[in-house]
Amino acid sequence: MKRQNDIAWLPLNSLRAFAAVHETGSVGAAADELRVTHGAISQHLRGLEDRLQRKLFTRSGTRLVMLPEAADLADNLVRNFRAMAGDIDRFRRDDNILNITVTPHFAQHWLLPRLGEFLQRHPEIDLRINTDATVHDLEQGDFDAAVRHGDGNWPGLSCERLLEGWDAVVAAPSVLESISIQTPRDLTKLPWILDEDRDIEMSRWFDDHGIAHRAHTRITRLPSALTLVAALDGYGVAWLPHVYAAPYLASKRLVQLFGDDLWSAGNTRHYYLCWAEGRSRPGFRTFRQWIRQQISE
């Protein structure tokens, strides 16, 4: 005789239907989620109650209401089904494939100049890089890791700080030829190039230096990946992450204005390497070790 905790006893389709009703909130939505009929879901629920020999729902008019103890069971089922899906996904995927998503700026100005060394050292890893600005779901999606800019507080993720996020006000020498810059207010006489995603942060810089944001009549907003390029081409003053501007400051293609313009000590927005807790395949561990070495050099 089979024990009741034997997997052969489990009514898997009925349990999936039950978990889907709990997760979606209704029989109809669960039917849509599982791509079956409303009647099929109802039949699975009746069959599960018969199998368990206890009620799972009460009726409120025409609506089914899950009993509290049944909701606890459904919570556990949802969590375990997700864990199973994650295990199967990791099993079916080649361990040598590494999918990462990074910000466009980080990809262009930090990662790509160093990437050749990684590919040469690890030809066995099939690296795939996504550079759109979307914040992708690392727990349920196809990405193994992400480089994000923020405070490092993303629930469900492990995050490791890579780069400090302080910024510098810079310009090409040609922009400064015809004007003497003595105070931050003098910068309002020059055209500015701003990252379209960081307008609030730039406004704070203006405020900290007693400059009305609207005092600038020539502001061009560009995607983050283009702000450094536009600054190098002499289109105006830019407010850039120092880590990206540093090589061009050293070569004097850019000039840093007001060298003490670091972020305040309370700034918590930095660059982080993030991954879902419990999801760390060999390819990612190799990449994580390599990027740590690059940061420390």
mmCIF file of C-alpha atoms in Angstrom, residues 167-170 184 187 192-214 216 219-221 237-241 258 261 263 269:
data_model
loop_
_atom_site.group_PDB
_atom_site.id
_atom_site.type_symbol
_atom_site.label_atom_id
_atom_site.label_comp_id
_atom_site.label_asym_id
_atom_site.label_seq_id
_atom_site.Cartn_x
_atom_site.Cartn_y
_atom_site.Cartn_z
ATOM 1 C CA ASP A 167 29.780 62.330 -10.168
ATOM 2 C CA ALA A 168 31.804 65.090 -11.793
ATOM 3 C CA VAL A 169 30.902 68.178 -13.792
ATOM 4 C CA VAL A 170 32.978 68.066 -16.965
ATOM 5 C CA PRO A 184 29.007 77.146 -10.412
ATOM 6 C CA LEU A 187 27.969 77.404 -15.802
ATOM 7 C CA TRP A 192 24.367 71.654 -20.772
ATOM 8 C CA ILE A 193 23.954 67.985 -21.656
ATOM 9 C CA LEU A 194 21.877 66.025 -19.155
ATOM 10 C CA ASP A 195 21.090 62.355 -18.790
ATOM 11 C CA GLU A 196 17.323 62.210 -19.317
ATOM 12 C CA ASP A 197 16.975 59.631 -16.506
ATOM 13 C CA ARG A 198 18.768 61.700 -13.848
ATOM 14 C CA ASP A 199 17.047 65.054 -14.005
ATOM 15 C CA ILE A 200 16.023 64.950 -10.330
ATOM 16 C CA GLU A 201 19.585 64.255 -9.200
ATOM 17 C CA MET A 202 20.924 67.076 -11.345
ATOM 18 C CA SER A 203 18.322 69.439 -9.893
ATOM 19 C CA ARG A 204 19.680 68.651 -6.432
ATOM 20 C CA TRP A 205 23.178 69.591 -7.581
ATOM 21 C CA PHE A 206 21.848 72.943 -8.809
ATOM 22 C CA ASP A 207 20.035 73.454 -5.507
ATOM 23 C CA ASP A 208 23.134 72.586 -3.470
ATOM 24 C CA HIS A 209 25.033 75.298 -5.308
ATOM 25 C CA GLY A 210 22.272 77.915 -5.060
ATOM 26 C CA ILE A 211 21.380 77.818 -8.745
ATOM 27 C CA ALA A 212 17.807 77.858 -9.982
ATOM 28 C CA HIS A 213 17.264 74.948 -12.343
ATOM 29 C CA ARG A 214 15.395 77.190 -14.765
ATOM 30 C CA HIS A 216 19.721 77.235 -17.717
ATOM 31 C CA ILE A 219 19.767 72.123 -21.778
ATOM 32 C CA THR A 220 19.786 69.083 -24.050
ATOM 33 C CA ARG A 221 18.541 65.821 -22.566
ATOM 34 C CA VAL A 237 28.851 70.801 -19.925
ATOM 35 C CA ALA A 238 27.886 67.350 -18.656
ATOM 36 C CA TRP A 239 27.303 65.831 -15.224
ATOM 37 C CA LEU A 240 28.754 62.322 -15.430
ATOM 38 C CA PRO A 241 29.710 59.393 -13.224
ATOM 39 C CA PHE A 258 34.888 72.276 -9.330
ATOM 40 C CA ASP A 261 31.773 68.204 -6.523
ATOM 41 C CA TRP A 263 28.088 63.352 -4.017
ATOM 42 C CA ARG A 269 23.212 55.292 -5.170
#
